[in-house]
Each structure stands twice: as structure tokens, then as C-alpha cells.
CSV table of C-alpha atoms in Angstrom, one decimal:
chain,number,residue,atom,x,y,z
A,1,UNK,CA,-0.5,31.9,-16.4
A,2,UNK,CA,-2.8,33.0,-13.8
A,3,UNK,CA,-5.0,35.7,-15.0
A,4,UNK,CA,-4.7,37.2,-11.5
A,5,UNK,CA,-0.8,37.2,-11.9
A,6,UNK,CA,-0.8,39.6,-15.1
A,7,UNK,CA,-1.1,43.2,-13.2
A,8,UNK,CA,1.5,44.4,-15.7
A,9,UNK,CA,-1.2,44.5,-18.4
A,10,UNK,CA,-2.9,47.1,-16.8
A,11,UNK,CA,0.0,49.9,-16.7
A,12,UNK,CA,0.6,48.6,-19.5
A,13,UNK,CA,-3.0,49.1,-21.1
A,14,UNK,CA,-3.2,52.5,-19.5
A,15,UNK,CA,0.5,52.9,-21.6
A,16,UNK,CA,-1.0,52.3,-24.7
A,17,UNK,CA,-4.4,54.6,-24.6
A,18,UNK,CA,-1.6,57.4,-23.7
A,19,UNK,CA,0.4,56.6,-26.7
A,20,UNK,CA,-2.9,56.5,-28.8
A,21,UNK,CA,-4.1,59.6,-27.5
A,22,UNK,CA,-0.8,61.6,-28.0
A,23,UNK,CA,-0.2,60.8,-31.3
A,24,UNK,CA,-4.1,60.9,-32.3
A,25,UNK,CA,-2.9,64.6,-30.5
A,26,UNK,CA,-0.3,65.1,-33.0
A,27,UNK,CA,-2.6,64.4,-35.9
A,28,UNK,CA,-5.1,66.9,-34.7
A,29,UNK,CA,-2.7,69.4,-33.5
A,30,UNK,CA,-5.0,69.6,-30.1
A,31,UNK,CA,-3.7,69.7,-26.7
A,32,UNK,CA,-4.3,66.1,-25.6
A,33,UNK,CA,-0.8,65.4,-26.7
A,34,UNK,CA,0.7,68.0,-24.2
A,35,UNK,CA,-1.6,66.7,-21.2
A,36,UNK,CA,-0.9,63.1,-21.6
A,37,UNK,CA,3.0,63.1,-22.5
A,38,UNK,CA,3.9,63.2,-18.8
A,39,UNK,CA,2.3,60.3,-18.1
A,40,UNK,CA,3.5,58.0,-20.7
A,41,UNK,CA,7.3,57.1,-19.5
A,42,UNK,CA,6.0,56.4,-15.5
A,43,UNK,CA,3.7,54.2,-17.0
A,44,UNK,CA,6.4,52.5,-18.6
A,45,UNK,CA,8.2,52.7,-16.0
A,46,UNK,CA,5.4,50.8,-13.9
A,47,UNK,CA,4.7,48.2,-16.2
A,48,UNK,CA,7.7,47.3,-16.8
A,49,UNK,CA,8.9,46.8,-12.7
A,50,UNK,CA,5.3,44.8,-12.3
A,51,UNK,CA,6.3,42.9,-15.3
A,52,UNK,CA,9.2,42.0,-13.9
A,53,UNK,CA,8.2,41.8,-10.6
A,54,UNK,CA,6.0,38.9,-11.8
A,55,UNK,CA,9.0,36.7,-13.5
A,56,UNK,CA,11.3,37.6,-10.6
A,57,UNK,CA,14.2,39.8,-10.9
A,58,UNK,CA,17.8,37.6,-11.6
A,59,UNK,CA,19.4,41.0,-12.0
A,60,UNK,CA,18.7,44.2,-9.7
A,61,UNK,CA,21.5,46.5,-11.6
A,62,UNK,CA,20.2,45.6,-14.7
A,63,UNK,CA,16.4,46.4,-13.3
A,64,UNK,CA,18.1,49.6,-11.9
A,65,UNK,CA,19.6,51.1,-14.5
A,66,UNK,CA,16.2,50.4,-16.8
A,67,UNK,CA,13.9,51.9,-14.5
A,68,UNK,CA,16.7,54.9,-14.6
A,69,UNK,CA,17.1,55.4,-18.3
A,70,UNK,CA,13.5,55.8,-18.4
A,71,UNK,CA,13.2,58.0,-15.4
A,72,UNK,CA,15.4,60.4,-17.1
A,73,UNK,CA,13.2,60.2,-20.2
A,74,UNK,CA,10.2,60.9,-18.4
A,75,UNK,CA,12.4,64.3,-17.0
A,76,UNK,CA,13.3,64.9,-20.3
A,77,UNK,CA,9.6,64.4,-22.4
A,78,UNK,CA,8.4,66.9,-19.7
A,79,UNK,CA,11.1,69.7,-20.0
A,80,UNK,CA,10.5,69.3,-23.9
A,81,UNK,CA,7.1,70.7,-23.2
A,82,UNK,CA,8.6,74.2,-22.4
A,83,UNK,CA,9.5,76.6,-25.3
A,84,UNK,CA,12.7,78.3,-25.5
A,85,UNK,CA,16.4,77.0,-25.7
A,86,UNK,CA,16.7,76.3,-21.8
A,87,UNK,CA,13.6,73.9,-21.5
A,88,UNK,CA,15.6,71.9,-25.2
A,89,UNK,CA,18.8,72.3,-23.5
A,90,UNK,CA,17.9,70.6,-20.3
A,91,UNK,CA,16.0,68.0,-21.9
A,92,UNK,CA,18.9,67.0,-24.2
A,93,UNK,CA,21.0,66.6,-21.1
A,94,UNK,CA,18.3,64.6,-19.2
A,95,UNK,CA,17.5,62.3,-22.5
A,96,UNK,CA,21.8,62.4,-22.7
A,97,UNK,CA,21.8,61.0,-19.5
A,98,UNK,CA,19.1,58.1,-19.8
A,99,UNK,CA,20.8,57.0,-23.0
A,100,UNK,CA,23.9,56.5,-20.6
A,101,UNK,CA,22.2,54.3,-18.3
A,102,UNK,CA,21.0,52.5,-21.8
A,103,UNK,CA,24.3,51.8,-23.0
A,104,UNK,CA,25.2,50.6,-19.2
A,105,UNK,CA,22.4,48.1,-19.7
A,106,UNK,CA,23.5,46.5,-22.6
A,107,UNK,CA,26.8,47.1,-23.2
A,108,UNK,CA,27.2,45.4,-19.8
A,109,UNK,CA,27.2,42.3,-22.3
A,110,UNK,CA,27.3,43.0,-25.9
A,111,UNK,CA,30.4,44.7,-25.6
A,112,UNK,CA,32.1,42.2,-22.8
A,113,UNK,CA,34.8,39.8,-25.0
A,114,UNK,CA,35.1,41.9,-27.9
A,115,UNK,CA,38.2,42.7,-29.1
A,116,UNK,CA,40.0,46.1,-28.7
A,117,UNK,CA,39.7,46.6,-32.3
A,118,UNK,CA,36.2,45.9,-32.8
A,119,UNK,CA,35.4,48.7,-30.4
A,120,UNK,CA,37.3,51.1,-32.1
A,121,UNK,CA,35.5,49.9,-35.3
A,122,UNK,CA,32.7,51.2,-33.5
A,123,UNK,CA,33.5,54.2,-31.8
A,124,UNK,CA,35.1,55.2,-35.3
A,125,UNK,CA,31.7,54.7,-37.4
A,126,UNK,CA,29.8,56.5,-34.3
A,127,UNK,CA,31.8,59.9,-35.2
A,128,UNK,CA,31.8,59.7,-38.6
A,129,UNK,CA,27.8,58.9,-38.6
A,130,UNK,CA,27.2,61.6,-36.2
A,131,UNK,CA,29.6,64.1,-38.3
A,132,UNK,CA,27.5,63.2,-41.7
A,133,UNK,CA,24.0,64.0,-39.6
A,134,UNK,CA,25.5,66.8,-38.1
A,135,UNK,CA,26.2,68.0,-41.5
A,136,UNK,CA,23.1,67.0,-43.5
A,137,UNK,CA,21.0,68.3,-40.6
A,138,UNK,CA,22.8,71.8,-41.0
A,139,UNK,CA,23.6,72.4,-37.2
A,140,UNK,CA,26.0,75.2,-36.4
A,141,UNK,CA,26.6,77.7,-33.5
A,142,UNK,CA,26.5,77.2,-29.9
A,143,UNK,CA,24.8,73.8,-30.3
A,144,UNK,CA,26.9,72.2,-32.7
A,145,UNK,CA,29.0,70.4,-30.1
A,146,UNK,CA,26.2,69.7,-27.4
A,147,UNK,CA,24.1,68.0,-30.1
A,148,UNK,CA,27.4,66.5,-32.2
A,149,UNK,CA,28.0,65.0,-28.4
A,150,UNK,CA,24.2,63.6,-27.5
A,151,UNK,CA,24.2,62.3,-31.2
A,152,UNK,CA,27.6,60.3,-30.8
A,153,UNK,CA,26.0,59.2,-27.9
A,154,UNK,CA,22.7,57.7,-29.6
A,155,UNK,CA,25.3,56.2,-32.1
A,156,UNK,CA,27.1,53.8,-29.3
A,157,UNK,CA,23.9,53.1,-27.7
A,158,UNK,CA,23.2,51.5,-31.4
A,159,UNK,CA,26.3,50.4,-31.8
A,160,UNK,CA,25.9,48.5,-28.4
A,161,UNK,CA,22.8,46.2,-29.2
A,162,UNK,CA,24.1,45.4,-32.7
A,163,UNK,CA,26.8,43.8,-31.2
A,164,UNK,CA,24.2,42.3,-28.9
A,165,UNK,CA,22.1,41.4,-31.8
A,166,UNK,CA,25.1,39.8,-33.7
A,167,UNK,CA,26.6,38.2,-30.7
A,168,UNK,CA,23.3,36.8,-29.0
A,169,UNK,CA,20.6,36.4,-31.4
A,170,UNK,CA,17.1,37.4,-32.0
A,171,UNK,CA,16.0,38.7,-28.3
A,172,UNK,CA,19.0,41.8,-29.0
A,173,UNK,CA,17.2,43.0,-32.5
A,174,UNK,CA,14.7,44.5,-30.4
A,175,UNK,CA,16.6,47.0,-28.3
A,176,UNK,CA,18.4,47.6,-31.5
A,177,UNK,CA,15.3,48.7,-33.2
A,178,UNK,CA,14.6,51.0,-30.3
A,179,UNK,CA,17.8,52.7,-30.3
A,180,UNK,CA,17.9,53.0,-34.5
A,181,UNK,CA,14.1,54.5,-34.3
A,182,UNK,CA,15.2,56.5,-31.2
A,183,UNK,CA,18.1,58.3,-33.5
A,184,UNK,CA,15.7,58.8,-36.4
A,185,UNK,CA,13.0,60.4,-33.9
A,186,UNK,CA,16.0,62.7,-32.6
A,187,UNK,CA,17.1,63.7,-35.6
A,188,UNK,CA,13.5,64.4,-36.8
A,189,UNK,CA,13.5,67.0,-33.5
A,190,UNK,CA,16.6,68.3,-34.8
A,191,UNK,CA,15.7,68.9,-38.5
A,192,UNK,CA,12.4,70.4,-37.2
A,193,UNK,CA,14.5,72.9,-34.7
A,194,UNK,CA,17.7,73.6,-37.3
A,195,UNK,CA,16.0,72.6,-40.5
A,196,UNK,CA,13.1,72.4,-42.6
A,197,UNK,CA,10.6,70.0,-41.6
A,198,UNK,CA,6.5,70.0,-41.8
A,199,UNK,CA,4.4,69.7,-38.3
A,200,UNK,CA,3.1,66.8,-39.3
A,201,UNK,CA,6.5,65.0,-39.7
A,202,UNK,CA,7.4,67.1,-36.6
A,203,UNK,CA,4.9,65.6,-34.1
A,204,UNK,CA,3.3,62.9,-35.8
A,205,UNK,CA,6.2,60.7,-37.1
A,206,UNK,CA,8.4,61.9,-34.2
A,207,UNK,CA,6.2,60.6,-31.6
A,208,UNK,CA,5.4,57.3,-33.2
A,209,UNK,CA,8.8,56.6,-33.7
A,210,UNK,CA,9.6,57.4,-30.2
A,211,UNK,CA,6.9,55.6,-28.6
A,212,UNK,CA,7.7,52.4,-30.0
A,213,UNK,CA,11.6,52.9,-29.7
A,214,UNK,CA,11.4,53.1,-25.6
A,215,UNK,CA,8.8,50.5,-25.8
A,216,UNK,CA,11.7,48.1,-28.0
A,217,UNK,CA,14.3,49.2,-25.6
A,218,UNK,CA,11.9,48.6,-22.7
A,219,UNK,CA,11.4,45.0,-23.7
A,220,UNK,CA,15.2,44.3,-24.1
A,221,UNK,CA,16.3,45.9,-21.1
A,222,UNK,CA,13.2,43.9,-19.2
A,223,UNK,CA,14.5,40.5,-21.2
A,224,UNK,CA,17.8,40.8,-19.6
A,225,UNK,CA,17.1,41.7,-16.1
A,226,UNK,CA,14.2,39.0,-15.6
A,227,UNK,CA,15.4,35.3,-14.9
A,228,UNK,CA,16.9,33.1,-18.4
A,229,UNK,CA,19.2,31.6,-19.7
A,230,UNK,CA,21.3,34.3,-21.5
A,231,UNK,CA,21.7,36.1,-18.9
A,232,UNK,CA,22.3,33.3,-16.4
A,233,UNK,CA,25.4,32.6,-18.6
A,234,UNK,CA,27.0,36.2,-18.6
A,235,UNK,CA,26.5,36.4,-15.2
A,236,UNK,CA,28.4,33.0,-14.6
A,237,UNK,CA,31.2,34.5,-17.0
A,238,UNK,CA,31.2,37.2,-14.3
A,239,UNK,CA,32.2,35.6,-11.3
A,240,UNK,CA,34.6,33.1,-13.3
């Protein structure tokens, strides 16, 4: 490829000195974590549309509701800076609200075909997972059923690329891996808010896992809206 060709790499570059430098951040406890967390999801966000600007786009709503998700993740990393219960309520909502446009993306196709029963199966293991965490994690009050709702909400974004990992092959276990290491960073925010949990697990392990979950569901999501074969055939399914 023509070096000339790859101006992804550099939002992508500039990507991964932020993620370097906020969790190096979170090691220190300084604030170069708080300064650069902003930028990290635009970034993204940039490589990813020059990235797939490059290969061409075979699939605008899929490109669209990408660049979306992370959009509202970017809103929801910066209200998350704020202290208080209205800055973590909003950014719930907002992160609540990108995870929708996530299961839009992929559910699009891992969940077209399947059976009626098979997506009760699913729906069925997301409440009972999300009741089990709700439970270990020790949540109760006025946030029991915002969080019992975002958390059921993580669960069907999972439950959507394992069918696309199941159903489609290698390509999907990478957006599942994002969404499985996006639950265990959220829970990680919960235990640390309703629960005991040390600031190193807080910050460090919380961003690292997060980081590299919406970089996973980045790729996936950027996998199915460029031109290939995969998706060439659902979208034929489509229109027949």
C-alpha cells in the first residue's frame, strides 16, 4: 500500500500516546490522565472514518452508527470527569446510549436468521447475569434499576457479537472481546462507586480494559462497514 495512503496511522498514533499517557496517569495518580481523556474517543473516532475512508465505505449506516456509539462515549468519558452523582448519572445515560448504537451495529447481522428461541435464550441469560452482578456488586437504592438497566444493556451488546462470533467466524471474536472487557471495566466503576475496590484497580485496570475494549469494538464495527465479502453477503440477503 502506498505509504502516502495510510493517514489513518497518524490519528491513530496520536490514539495510542493518549492511551499511554492516561493510564501511565492512572499509575501515577497525576493529572495527565484527566487532561488527555477527552481526546482519546475523537481520535478514535478520526482514525477510524480515515481508515475507512481509505478502503471505501460499502456501508454508510453501519459507518454511521460506529462513529455514533463512539461519539456518545466521548460525551460520556467527559461527563465522568465531574464528581458528584449528576456528572455519573449523565454519563451512564450517554455510555447507555452508545452501547445502543453498538448493538444496532452488530446485531444488524448476528442476530438476523436466528430463531425466536435462541433470542430468548439470550435475553434470558442477559437478566439473570445482570441480576447475579447486580447482587455481588451490592447495588441498592435509587440506582439499582438505572444500573440493573445499563448493565442488561452491556449484556445484549455481548450477547450480540457472540452470536456474530459463532455464526461468522474469527473477524466477530474481536468486538466480542470489546464488549466482554467493556462489562468488566463497568463493573470495575461500579464496585469502586458501590463497593470496595483499591485506586489502583479503580483507574489503572479500568482504563486499560476500557481502552482496548472500544479499540476491539472499533475494529469490528470498522470490519463491517468497509467493503468484503461478509458483509457483501448480508447485504444481498437484504434486498432478497
Amino acid at each position: 500500500m502506498d505509504k502516502g495512503k495510510r493517514l489513518w496511522t497518524v490519528p491513530a498514533a496520536c490514539f495510542a500516546l493518549c492511551c499511554a499517557l492516561d493510564i501511565f496517569g492512572c499509575m501515577t495518580h497525576g493529572g495527565i490522565g484527566r487532561m488527555v481523556k477527552p481526546a482519546l474517543m475523537p481520535l478514535l473516532s478520526v482514525a477510524t472514518l480515515a481508515w475507512l475512508a481509505e478502503r471505501g465505505i460499502a456501508s454508510r449506516r453501519s459507518a454511521t452508527m460506529l462513529l455514533c456509539a463512539q461519539l456518545f462515549g466521548f460525551g460520556g468519558d467527559t461527563l465522568l470527569l465531574g464528581r458528584g452523582d449528576a456528572c455519573f448519572a449523565g454519563g451512564l445515560v450517554l455510555f447507555l446510549i452508545g452501547h445502543l448504537f453498538y448493538i444496532c451495529l452488530f446485531g444488524r447481522k448476528s442476530l438476523k436468521g436466528l430463531k425466536p428461541a435462541h433470542i430468548a435464550a439470550g435475553i434470558a441469560s442477559g437478566i439473570i447475569v445482570t441480576a447475579l452482578l447486580v447482587l455481588a456488586i451490592g447495588i441498592k437504592g435509587k440506582m439499582l434499576v438505572p444500573m440493573s438497566i445499563y448493565g442488561f444493556t452491556l449484556m445484549m451488546l455481548v450477547f450480540c457479537t457472540f452470536s456474530g462470533a459463532l455464526r461468522f467466524g474469527a473477524s466477530w471474536w474481536m468486538p466480542f472481546c470489546g464488549a466482554v472487557l467493556f462489562c468488566f471495566s463497568d463493573s470495575l466503576i461500579a464496585i469502586g462507586r458501590f463497593g470496595e475496590l483499591g485506586r489502583f484497580m479503580k483507574d489503572f485496570m479500568l482504563m486499560f480494559t476500557y481502552l482496548l475494549a472500544q479499540t476491539l469494538l472499533a475494529l469490528g464495527g470498522a470490519g463491517l462497514a468497509a467493503p468484503g465479502r461478509d458483509f457483501a453477503e448480508s447485504e444481498q440477503e437484504g434486498i432478497r
